[in-house]
Amino acid sequence: MNYIGSKLKLSSFLREKILNVVGDDLSSKIFCDMFAGTGVVGRNFKKDVKKVISNDIEHYSFALNQNYIGNHEDITDKEAFIEELNTLHVRDNGFIYKHYCAGSGSGRQYFSDENGKKIDTIRIKIKEWKENKKINDNLYYFLLASLLESADKVANTASVYGAFLKHIKKAASKELVLEPAYFELNDNSHQVFNEDSNDLIKKIQGDILYLDPPYNQRQYGANYHVLNTISLYDEFIPRGITGMREYNRSAYCKKREVSQSFEDLIKNANFSYIFLSYNNEGLMSEEDVKKIMSKYGKYDLVQKKYQRFKADSDTNRSHKADKTFEYLHILEK
Ligand SMILES: C[S@@+](CC[C@H](N)C(=O)[O-])C[C@H]1O[C@@H](n2cnc3c(N)ncnc32)[C@H](O)[C@@H]1O
C-alpha cells in the first residue's frame, strides 16, 4: 500500500541501526511497533523476535496487522476462499456503491461503479461468513486485509482519500481482483491492538519500542477514511463532498499537544530501547525530541537523507520533491 510515512524504503536502514544498538540476537526480545500503519516495520522483525506487539489507532491498519503480524500459522484452503469471493454474483445495494461511486448518484467517485459493487459484495460475504462462524478470526483478517489492499489499488484518488478524482484514472478503471495478502509463517504468537498509543503504553512491556508517529497535522483517519469504512463496514451518514465519517484526531498531529503526549509516552514506556523515526519537517523539532528523550536515559541520533515523492493532484503523477532527512532518535532507558 502506498501509505503516507511508510517505512518500506527505510526498512534496511532501520534494521541495521536497531541491530547495532540491541545486538544481532533478538530471539528473546519483545518488539513493539506502536504506530504500525501498514505493518512493514513489525513484519521486518516478526521472524527474529520472541513476540511482536503491533498497534495503530486506525481500524484499517489494525485489520492489516491482524493479518500480517497476528497471523503466523498457515490457513487451510485460504486461496479457495479468495477464489470464491472473486467469482460472486455482484450486488448493487451496498454502502460503498451507494455513497462512494458515481453511478448511484452519490456525487462521489472513489471507485468505478463495478469496483464499488465488487467491494460491497466481497465485504458483505466476509461479514456473513464471520457471523455464521464459517470462518475464524485468522481467516477473517486474512480476507479483510486482502480486500483492503486490493481495493486501495483501484481507488480513484491521487494518493489519499481526502479527495477523489473527477474522472476515473487508468488504475481505477481496472477490474478489482482480490489478491491474497500473504503473511509470514512462524512459531511464535504475536499481539495486535487498536488503541491510542498513550493508553496502550501503560498496559504493556517489552524490550524494543519502535515509534513512528505522524509528524505533521495530516490526520490519518481523515486521509484514509474510506479504508476505515471498508474495514468497519458500519452504517453512518457520510458527510460533505468527500463522504467523511467521524475520525480520530491524534494528539501527534496537533502542535499544541504533541510534545506533552510524546513525553508521556516516553515516561510511561516499560521498554529498555526506544527508537523514534521522525522527519526534519515535523511538528516537534530535533531539539524538542532530544530534550524530552534525554531526560529518561542515554540518548543518541542517527539520520538518513532520502528522496521524497509527492503526488501531483492535477496531473495525478508523482514527482520528486526535495530531499528530506529522516531521523532515528535512540534512547536506552
Ligand atoms: C507515520 S505512520 C506509520 C507508518 C508505518 N511505520 C509504516 O511503515 O507503514 C503513523 C501511524 O500512526 C497512527 N497513529 C496516529 N496517532 C496515533 C495514536 N495516538 N495512537 C496510535 N496510533 C496512532 C496512524 O494511524 C498512522 O498509521
mmCIF file of C-alpha atoms and ligand atoms in Angstrom:
data_model
loop_
_atom_site.group_PDB
_atom_site.id
_atom_site.type_symbol
_atom_site.label_atom_id
_atom_site.label_comp_id
_atom_site.label_asym_id
_atom_site.label_seq_id
_atom_site.Cartn_x
_atom_site.Cartn_y
_atom_site.Cartn_z
ATOM 1 C CA MET A 1 0.000 0.000 0.000
ATOM 2 C CA ASN A 2 1.256 3.447 -0.898
ATOM 3 C CA TYR A 3 0.974 4.932 2.600
ATOM 4 C CA ILE A 4 1.983 8.340 3.956
ATOM 5 C CA GLY A 5 5.068 7.859 6.102
ATOM 6 C CA SER A 6 5.529 4.211 5.134
ATOM 7 C CA LYS A 7 8.916 2.924 6.204
ATOM 8 C CA LEU A 8 9.136 0.363 3.427
ATOM 9 C CA LYS A 9 12.060 2.141 1.788
ATOM 10 C CA LEU A 10 13.794 2.682 5.122
ATOM 11 C CA SER A 11 13.467 -0.946 6.248
ATOM 12 C CA SER A 12 17.128 -1.861 5.894
ATOM 13 C CA PHE A 13 18.319 1.416 7.458
ATOM 14 C CA LEU A 14 16.065 0.828 10.484
ATOM 15 C CA ARG A 15 17.074 -2.787 10.804
ATOM 16 C CA GLU A 16 20.762 -2.006 10.658
ATOM 17 C CA LYS A 17 20.556 0.785 13.236
ATOM 18 C CA ILE A 18 18.364 -1.184 15.616
ATOM 19 C CA LEU A 19 20.641 -4.243 15.494
ATOM 20 C CA ASN A 20 23.669 -2.004 16.067
ATOM 21 C CA VAL A 21 22.200 -0.899 19.362
ATOM 22 C CA VAL A 22 20.414 -4.019 20.580
ATOM 23 C CA GLY A 23 22.674 -6.744 19.152
ATOM 24 C CA ASP A 24 22.073 -9.374 16.481
ATOM 25 C CA ASP A 25 20.225 -11.957 18.544
ATOM 26 C CA LEU A 26 16.670 -10.805 19.066
ATOM 27 C CA SER A 27 15.210 -14.230 19.784
ATOM 28 C CA SER A 28 14.348 -13.400 23.393
ATOM 29 C CA LYS A 29 13.119 -9.876 22.688
ATOM 30 C CA ILE A 30 9.654 -8.336 22.593
ATOM 31 C CA PHE A 31 9.388 -5.739 19.829
ATOM 32 C CA CYS A 32 6.568 -3.211 19.818
ATOM 33 C CA ASP A 33 5.589 -1.336 16.641
ATOM 34 C CA MET A 34 3.413 1.273 18.332
ATOM 35 C CA PHE A 35 2.273 3.287 15.267
ATOM 36 C CA ALA A 36 2.204 0.361 12.883
ATOM 37 C CA GLY A 37 0.402 1.740 9.777
ATOM 38 C CA THR A 38 0.993 -0.817 7.020
ATOM 39 C CA GLY A 39 2.863 -3.020 9.481
ATOM 40 C CA VAL A 40 6.020 -3.072 7.403
ATOM 41 C CA VAL A 41 8.357 -2.480 10.356
ATOM 42 C CA GLY A 42 6.858 -5.184 12.567
ATOM 43 C CA ARG A 43 6.888 -7.562 9.607
ATOM 44 C CA ASN A 44 10.578 -6.950 9.206
ATOM 45 C CA PHE A 45 11.216 -8.226 12.751
ATOM 46 C CA LYS A 46 8.478 -10.861 13.031
ATOM 47 C CA LYS A 47 10.750 -13.835 12.346
ATOM 48 C CA ASP A 48 13.599 -12.650 14.589
ATOM 49 C CA VAL A 49 11.894 -11.776 17.838
ATOM 50 C CA LYS A 50 10.018 -13.662 20.541
ATOM 51 C CA LYS A 51 6.944 -11.509 20.071
ATOM 52 C CA VAL A 52 5.801 -8.517 18.064
ATOM 53 C CA ILE A 53 3.265 -6.199 19.653
ATOM 54 C CA SER A 54 1.629 -4.182 16.907
ATOM 55 C CA ASN A 55 -0.692 -1.237 17.402
ATOM 56 C CA ASP A 56 -2.420 1.512 15.469
ATOM 57 C CA ILE A 57 -5.376 3.739 16.252
ATOM 58 C CA GLU A 58 -6.903 3.292 12.791
ATOM 59 C CA HIS A 59 -9.074 0.262 12.124
ATOM 60 C CA TYR A 60 -7.841 -0.472 8.592
ATOM 61 C CA SER A 61 -4.318 -0.655 9.989
ATOM 62 C CA PHE A 62 -5.488 -2.942 12.787
ATOM 63 C CA ALA A 63 -7.057 -5.255 10.187
ATOM 64 C CA LEU A 64 -3.875 -5.293 8.086
ATOM 65 C CA ASN A 65 -1.752 -6.035 11.131
ATOM 66 C CA GLN A 66 -4.069 -8.730 12.463
ATOM 67 C CA ASN A 67 -3.199 -10.448 9.215
ATOM 68 C CA TYR A 68 0.453 -9.565 8.600
ATOM 69 C CA ILE A 69 1.569 -9.764 12.239
ATOM 70 C CA GLY A 70 -1.165 -11.638 14.113
ATOM 71 C CA ASN A 71 -1.444 -14.464 11.576
ATOM 72 C CA HIS A 72 1.526 -16.777 11.898
ATOM 73 C CA GLU A 73 0.130 -20.252 11.271
ATOM 74 C CA ASP A 74 -0.947 -21.465 7.866
ATOM 75 C CA ILE A 75 -4.634 -21.257 6.995
ATOM 76 C CA THR A 76 -6.037 -24.222 5.131
ATOM 77 C CA ASP A 77 -7.664 -23.524 1.791
ATOM 78 C CA LYS A 78 -7.237 -19.769 2.010
ATOM 79 C CA GLU A 79 -6.894 -19.440 -1.766
ATOM 80 C CA ALA A 80 -10.199 -21.246 -2.258
ATOM 81 C CA PHE A 81 -11.946 -18.537 -0.221
ATOM 82 C CA ILE A 82 -10.271 -15.826 -2.300
ATOM 83 C CA GLU A 83 -11.393 -17.600 -5.447
ATOM 84 C CA GLU A 84 -14.974 -17.860 -4.199
ATOM 85 C CA LEU A 85 -15.036 -14.148 -3.299
ATOM 86 C CA ASN A 86 -13.721 -13.229 -6.742
ATOM 87 C CA THR A 87 -16.497 -15.047 -8.525
ATOM 88 C CA LEU A 88 -19.585 -13.986 -6.558
ATOM 89 C CA HIS A 89 -22.568 -12.539 -8.361
ATOM 90 C CA VAL A 90 -22.117 -8.779 -7.880
ATOM 91 C CA ARG A 91 -24.727 -6.828 -5.865
ATOM 92 C CA ASP A 92 -25.550 -3.136 -6.182
ATOM 93 C CA ASN A 93 -27.122 -2.331 -2.808
ATOM 94 C CA GLY A 94 -24.037 -1.977 -0.644
ATOM 95 C CA PHE A 95 -22.702 1.011 1.290
ATOM 96 C CA ILE A 96 -19.636 1.733 -0.858
ATOM 97 C CA TYR A 97 -21.527 1.775 -4.139
ATOM 98 C CA LYS A 98 -24.318 3.821 -2.603
ATOM 99 C CA HIS A 99 -22.114 6.531 -1.112
ATOM 100 C CA TYR A 100 -18.752 6.464 -2.896
ATOM 101 C CA CYS A 101 -19.499 5.666 -6.553
ATOM 102 C CA ALA A 102 -20.909 7.954 -9.231
ATOM 103 C CA GLY A 103 -23.444 5.510 -10.723
ATOM 104 C CA SER A 104 -25.572 5.516 -7.573
ATOM 105 C CA GLY A 105 -25.941 9.296 -7.822
ATOM 106 C CA SER A 106 -23.827 9.847 -4.691
ATOM 107 C CA GLY A 107 -21.874 12.658 -6.350
ATOM 108 C CA ARG A 108 -18.671 10.890 -5.306
ATOM 109 C CA GLN A 109 -16.315 8.751 -7.317
ATOM 110 C CA TYR A 110 -13.782 6.947 -5.140
ATOM 111 C CA PHE A 111 -14.171 3.771 -7.177
ATOM 112 C CA SER A 112 -15.569 2.811 -10.562
ATOM 113 C CA ASP A 113 -19.156 1.567 -10.264
ATOM 114 C CA GLU A 114 -18.155 -2.026 -10.933
ATOM 115 C CA ASN A 115 -15.350 -1.963 -8.367
ATOM 116 C CA GLY A 116 -17.548 -0.297 -5.743
ATOM 117 C CA LYS A 117 -20.146 -3.023 -6.200
ATOM 118 C CA LYS A 118 -17.480 -5.709 -6.006
ATOM 119 C CA ILE A 119 -16.046 -4.269 -2.784
ATOM 120 C CA ASP A 120 -19.521 -4.396 -1.207
ATOM 121 C CA THR A 121 -20.185 -7.908 -2.477
ATOM 122 C CA ILE A 122 -16.927 -9.243 -1.060
ATOM 123 C CA ARG A 123 -17.173 -7.291 2.199
ATOM 124 C CA ILE A 124 -20.736 -8.443 2.866
ATOM 125 C CA LYS A 125 -19.810 -12.077 2.219
ATOM 126 C CA ILE A 126 -16.785 -11.903 4.554
ATOM 127 C CA LYS A 127 -19.014 -10.408 7.242
ATOM 128 C CA GLU A 128 -21.656 -13.086 6.713
ATOM 129 C CA TRP A 129 -19.074 -15.895 6.937
ATOM 130 C CA LYS A 130 -17.720 -14.417 10.164
ATOM 131 C CA GLU A 131 -21.168 -14.098 11.717
ATOM 132 C CA ASN A 132 -22.135 -17.639 10.679
ATOM 133 C CA LYS A 133 -18.814 -18.890 12.082
ATOM 134 C CA LYS A 134 -17.884 -20.327 8.708
ATOM 135 C CA ILE A 135 -14.511 -18.620 9.113
ATOM 136 C CA ASN A 136 -12.392 -17.963 12.202
ATOM 137 C CA ASP A 137 -10.650 -14.700 13.109
ATOM 138 C CA ASN A 138 -7.422 -15.637 11.342
ATOM 139 C CA LEU A 139 -9.144 -16.250 8.043
ATOM 140 C CA TYR A 140 -11.430 -13.241 8.565
ATOM 141 C CA TYR A 141 -8.488 -10.843 8.860
ATOM 142 C CA PHE A 142 -6.609 -12.509 6.023
ATOM 143 C CA LEU A 143 -9.618 -11.920 3.743
ATOM 144 C CA LEU A 144 -10.265 -8.412 5.062
ATOM 145 C CA ALA A 145 -6.615 -7.387 4.618
ATOM 146 C CA SER A 146 -6.711 -8.840 1.103
ATOM 147 C CA LEU A 147 -9.769 -6.721 0.338
ATOM 148 C CA LEU A 148 -8.254 -3.530 1.787
ATOM 149 C CA GLU A 149 -5.065 -3.945 -0.233
ATOM 150 C CA SER A 150 -6.902 -4.859 -3.436
ATOM 151 C CA ALA A 151 -9.449 -2.034 -3.104
ATOM 152 C CA ASP A 152 -6.697 0.501 -2.423
ATOM 153 C CA LYS A 153 -5.015 -0.462 -5.712
ATOM 154 C CA VAL A 154 -8.084 0.602 -7.708
ATOM 155 C CA ALA A 155 -9.023 3.704 -5.686
ATOM 156 C CA ASN A 156 -9.747 6.725 -7.862
ATOM 157 C CA THR A 157 -7.599 9.140 -5.874
ATOM 158 C CA ALA A 158 -4.338 10.986 -6.421
ATOM 159 C CA SER A 159 -2.850 9.361 -3.335
ATOM 160 C CA VAL A 160 -5.043 9.652 -0.231
ATOM 161 C CA TYR A 161 -8.803 9.631 0.316
ATOM 162 C CA GLY A 162 -9.077 13.313 1.222
ATOM 163 C CA ALA A 163 -10.441 13.802 -2.307
ATOM 164 C CA PHE A 164 -11.472 11.714 -5.318
ATOM 165 C CA LEU A 165 -10.665 12.443 -8.954
ATOM 166 C CA LYS A 166 -13.310 13.825 -11.320
ATOM 167 C CA HIS A 167 -12.523 11.266 -13.998
ATOM 168 C CA ILE A 168 -11.759 7.637 -13.460
ATOM 169 C CA LYS A 169 -7.978 7.270 -13.760
ATOM 170 C CA LYS A 170 -6.370 4.349 -15.547
ATOM 171 C CA ALA A 171 -5.512 2.269 -12.465
ATOM 172 C CA ALA A 172 -9.033 2.776 -11.089
ATOM 173 C CA SER A 173 -10.656 1.583 -14.317
ATOM 174 C CA LYS A 174 -9.052 -1.848 -13.949
ATOM 175 C CA GLU A 175 -11.279 -4.531 -12.512
ATOM 176 C CA LEU A 176 -10.682 -5.154 -8.811
ATOM 177 C CA VAL A 177 -9.262 -8.634 -8.409
ATOM 178 C CA LEU A 178 -8.991 -9.855 -4.842
ATOM 179 C CA GLU A 179 -5.325 -10.788 -4.306
ATOM 180 C CA PRO A 180 -4.216 -12.774 -1.251
ATOM 181 C CA ALA A 181 -2.430 -10.664 1.396
ATOM 182 C CA TYR A 182 0.248 -13.218 2.246
ATOM 183 C CA PHE A 183 1.791 -13.214 5.711
ATOM 184 C CA GLU A 184 4.923 -14.852 7.045
ATOM 185 C CA LEU A 185 4.628 -18.081 8.981
ATOM 186 C CA ASN A 186 6.486 -18.557 12.242
ATOM 187 C CA ASP A 187 6.163 -20.418 15.531
ATOM 188 C CA ASN A 188 5.669 -17.508 17.879
ATOM 189 C CA SER A 189 2.385 -15.777 18.549
ATOM 190 C CA HIS A 190 2.059 -12.015 18.444
ATOM 191 C CA GLN A 191 -0.339 -9.372 19.717
ATOM 192 C CA VAL A 192 -2.222 -6.732 17.749
ATOM 193 C CA PHE A 193 -4.013 -3.741 19.279
ATOM 194 C CA ASN A 194 -6.233 -0.921 18.041
ATOM 195 C CA GLU A 195 -5.689 1.687 20.752
ATOM 196 C CA ASP A 196 -4.337 5.128 21.373
ATOM 197 C CA SER A 197 -0.603 4.685 21.923
ATOM 198 C CA ASN A 198 -0.679 6.631 25.160
ATOM 199 C CA ASP A 199 -3.280 4.294 26.664
ATOM 200 C CA LEU A 200 -1.664 1.106 25.453
ATOM 201 C CA ILE A 201 1.808 2.035 26.694
ATOM 202 C CA LYS A 202 0.598 1.730 30.294
ATOM 203 C CA LYS A 203 -0.526 -1.869 29.761
ATOM 204 C CA ILE A 204 2.445 -3.463 28.008
ATOM 205 C CA GLN A 205 6.137 -4.054 28.479
ATOM 206 C CA GLY A 206 8.985 -5.352 26.385
ATOM 207 C CA ASP A 207 12.488 -4.719 25.098
ATOM 208 C CA ILE A 208 12.358 -2.682 21.883
ATOM 209 C CA LEU A 209 9.816 0.058 21.346
ATOM 210 C CA TYR A 210 9.667 1.462 17.827
ATOM 211 C CA LEU A 211 7.783 4.742 17.482
ATOM 212 C CA ASP A 212 6.708 6.178 14.144
ATOM 213 C CA PRO A 213 4.006 8.732 14.962
ATOM 214 C CA PRO A 214 2.574 11.146 12.408
ATOM 215 C CA TYR A 215 4.871 14.141 12.177
ATOM 216 C CA ASN A 216 2.532 16.765 10.758
ATOM 217 C CA GLN A 217 -1.079 17.928 11.022
ATOM 218 C CA ARG A 218 -2.481 15.500 8.484
ATOM 219 C CA GLN A 219 -4.756 13.143 10.346
ATOM 220 C CA TYR A 220 -4.623 9.559 9.081
ATOM 221 C CA GLY A 221 -8.285 8.987 9.934
ATOM 222 C CA ALA A 222 -9.268 11.753 7.502
ATOM 223 C CA ASN A 223 -6.799 10.781 4.796
ATOM 224 C CA TYR A 224 -7.783 7.118 4.830
ATOM 225 C CA HIS A 225 -11.448 7.361 5.862
ATOM 226 C CA VAL A 226 -12.671 5.155 3.017
ATOM 227 C CA LEU A 227 -10.377 2.323 4.139
ATOM 228 C CA ASN A 228 -11.817 2.601 7.634
ATOM 229 C CA THR A 229 -15.298 2.409 6.144
ATOM 230 C CA ILE A 230 -14.461 -0.778 4.244
ATOM 231 C CA SER A 231 -12.784 -2.210 7.311
ATOM 232 C CA LEU A 232 -15.515 -1.354 9.828
ATOM 233 C CA TYR A 233 -18.397 -1.690 7.331
ATOM 234 C CA ASP A 234 -20.806 0.007 9.685
ATOM 235 C CA GLU A 235 -23.742 2.318 8.994
ATOM 236 C CA PHE A 236 -23.284 6.081 9.295
ATOM 237 C CA ILE A 237 -24.232 9.223 7.428
ATOM 238 C CA PRO A 238 -21.324 10.252 5.178
ATOM 239 C CA ARG A 239 -20.641 13.990 5.409
ATOM 240 C CA GLY A 240 -19.747 16.575 2.788
ATOM 241 C CA ILE A 241 -18.272 16.266 -0.668
ATOM 242 C CA THR A 242 -15.830 13.573 0.398
ATOM 243 C CA GLY A 243 -18.305 11.485 2.422
ATOM 244 C CA MET A 244 -16.235 11.728 5.568
ATOM 245 C CA ARG A 245 -17.013 9.720 8.706
ATOM 246 C CA GLU A 246 -16.188 10.696 12.288
ATOM 247 C CA TYR A 247 -12.476 10.207 12.707
ATOM 248 C CA ASN A 248 -9.765 10.083 15.372
ATOM 249 C CA ARG A 249 -7.836 13.271 15.951
ATOM 250 C CA SER A 250 -4.410 12.230 17.086
ATOM 251 C CA ALA A 251 -2.534 14.401 19.587
ATOM 252 C CA TYR A 252 0.577 13.723 17.489
ATOM 253 C CA CYS A 253 -0.959 15.851 14.716
ATOM 254 C CA LYS A 254 -1.544 18.857 16.991
ATOM 255 C CA LYS A 255 1.207 21.399 17.507
ATOM 256 C CA ARG A 256 -0.012 22.272 20.984
ATOM 257 C CA GLU A 257 -0.348 18.709 22.246
ATOM 258 C CA VAL A 258 2.369 16.731 20.555
ATOM 259 C CA SER A 259 5.284 17.396 22.926
ATOM 260 C CA GLN A 260 3.302 16.583 26.057
ATOM 261 C CA SER A 261 1.898 13.390 24.530
ATOM 262 C CA PHE A 262 5.297 12.332 23.354
ATOM 263 C CA GLU A 263 6.842 12.927 26.750
ATOM 264 C CA ASP A 264 4.069 10.945 28.467
ATOM 265 C CA LEU A 265 4.662 8.086 26.074
ATOM 266 C CA ILE A 266 8.395 8.007 26.777
ATOM 267 C CA LYS A 267 7.863 8.381 30.508
ATOM 268 C CA ASN A 268 5.363 5.521 30.706
ATOM 269 C CA ALA A 269 7.298 3.179 28.426
ATOM 270 C CA ASN A 270 8.401 -0.042 30.078
ATOM 271 C CA PHE A 271 10.983 -0.821 27.408
ATOM 272 C CA SER A 272 14.804 -0.817 27.505
ATOM 273 C CA TYR A 273 15.362 0.532 23.999
ATOM 274 C CA ILE A 274 13.240 3.173 22.326
ATOM 275 C CA PHE A 275 13.628 4.193 18.679
ATOM 276 C CA LEU A 276 11.741 7.133 17.213
ATOM 277 C CA SER A 277 11.512 7.851 13.489
ATOM 278 C CA TYR A 278 10.818 11.499 12.881
ATOM 279 C CA ASN A 279 11.126 13.839 9.955
ATOM 280 C CA ASN A 280 13.062 17.110 9.910
ATOM 281 C CA GLU A 281 9.861 18.938 8.949
ATOM 282 C CA GLY A 282 7.893 17.586 11.912
ATOM 283 C CA LEU A 283 5.791 19.441 14.488
ATOM 284 C CA MET A 284 8.500 18.744 17.075
ATOM 285 C CA SER A 285 11.994 19.950 16.235
ATOM 286 C CA GLU A 286 15.069 17.785 16.528
ATOM 287 C CA GLU A 287 15.915 19.766 19.674
ATOM 288 C CA ASP A 288 12.442 19.230 21.203
ATOM 289 C CA VAL A 289 12.772 15.479 20.800
ATOM 290 C CA LYS A 290 16.314 15.390 22.094
ATOM 291 C CA LYS A 291 15.383 17.385 25.181
ATOM 292 C CA ILE A 292 12.498 15.090 26.059
ATOM 293 C CA MET A 293 14.261 11.791 25.422
ATOM 294 C CA SER A 294 17.487 12.791 27.182
ATOM 295 C CA LYS A 295 15.558 13.171 30.437
ATOM 296 C CA TYR A 296 14.919 9.422 30.530
ATOM 297 C CA GLY A 297 18.292 7.844 29.722
ATOM 298 C CA LYS A 298 21.139 7.636 27.240
ATOM 299 C CA TYR A 299 20.248 9.455 24.028
ATOM 300 C CA ASP A 300 21.667 9.191 20.511
ATOM 301 C CA LEU A 301 20.668 10.287 16.999
ATOM 302 C CA VAL A 302 21.296 8.863 13.548
ATOM 303 C CA GLN A 303 19.933 10.212 10.294
ATOM 304 C CA LYS A 304 19.386 9.391 6.672
ATOM 305 C CA LYS A 305 18.841 11.640 3.711
ATOM 306 C CA TYR A 306 16.231 10.373 1.298
ATOM 307 C CA GLN A 307 14.258 11.296 -1.762
ATOM 308 C CA ARG A 308 10.660 12.146 -1.190
ATOM 309 C CA PHE A 309 7.925 11.739 -3.767
ATOM 310 C CA LYS A 310 4.844 13.900 -3.981
ATOM 311 C CA ALA A 311 1.587 13.159 -5.753
ATOM 312 C CA ASP A 312 0.533 15.983 -8.007
ATOM 313 C CA SER A 313 -3.226 16.362 -7.741
ATOM 314 C CA ASP A 314 -3.581 17.954 -11.196
ATOM 315 C CA THR A 315 -1.554 15.597 -13.309
ATOM 316 C CA ASN A 316 -2.056 12.678 -10.948
ATOM 317 C CA ARG A 317 1.603 11.701 -11.321
ATOM 318 C CA SER A 318 4.141 11.514 -8.590
ATOM 319 C CA HIS A 319 7.266 13.571 -8.920
ATOM 320 C CA LYS A 320 10.480 14.035 -6.991
ATOM 321 C CA ALA A 321 10.261 16.571 -4.203
ATOM 322 C CA ASP A 322 13.137 17.950 -2.166
ATOM 323 C CA LYS A 323 15.424 15.681 -0.276
ATOM 324 C CA THR A 324 14.430 15.319 3.366
ATOM 325 C CA PHE A 325 16.088 13.875 6.407
ATOM 326 C CA GLU A 326 14.688 11.006 8.333
ATOM 327 C CA TYR A 327 15.908 10.966 11.902
ATOM 328 C CA LEU A 328 16.163 7.954 14.114
ATOM 329 C CA HIS A 329 16.298 9.075 17.736
ATOM 330 C CA ILE A 330 17.554 6.415 20.100
ATOM 331 C CA LEU A 331 17.035 6.086 23.835
ATOM 332 C CA GLU A 332 18.437 3.470 26.187
ATOM 333 C CA LYS A 333 16.118 3.846 29.121
HETATM 334 C C1 LIG B 1 3.937 7.520 10.022
HETATM 335 S S1 LIG B 1 2.567 6.450 10.121
HETATM 336 C C2 LIG B 1 3.311 4.909 10.487
HETATM 337 C C3 LIG B 1 3.824 4.233 9.257
HETATM 338 C C4 LIG B 1 4.322 2.834 9.485
HETATM 339 N N1 LIG B 1 5.549 2.783 10.253
HETATM 340 C C5 LIG B 1 4.530 2.144 8.151
HETATM 341 O O1 LIG B 1 5.698 1.936 7.755
HETATM 342 O O2 LIG B 1 3.535 1.846 7.495
HETATM 343 C C6 LIG B 1 1.828 6.893 11.650
HETATM 344 C C7 LIG B 1 0.704 5.984 12.133
HETATM 345 O O3 LIG B 1 0.333 6.383 13.450
HETATM 346 C C8 LIG B 1 -1.044 6.125 13.624
HETATM 347 N N2 LIG B 1 -1.465 6.943 14.789
HETATM 348 C C9 LIG B 1 -1.645 8.292 14.864
HETATM 349 N N3 LIG B 1 -1.909 8.666 16.115
HETATM 350 C C10 LIG B 1 -1.916 7.545 16.872
HETATM 351 C C11 LIG B 1 -2.116 7.289 18.262
HETATM 352 N N4 LIG B 1 -2.365 8.280 19.110
HETATM 353 N N5 LIG B 1 -2.031 6.022 18.692
HETATM 354 C C12 LIG B 1 -1.786 5.005 17.836
HETATM 355 N N6 LIG B 1 -1.576 5.177 16.505
HETATM 356 C C13 LIG B 1 -1.642 6.432 16.035
HETATM 357 C C14 LIG B 1 -1.643 6.496 12.289
HETATM 358 O O4 LIG B 1 -2.872 5.873 12.093
HETATM 359 C C15 LIG B 1 -0.567 6.014 11.313
HETATM 360 O O5 LIG B 1 -0.838 4.742 10.814
#
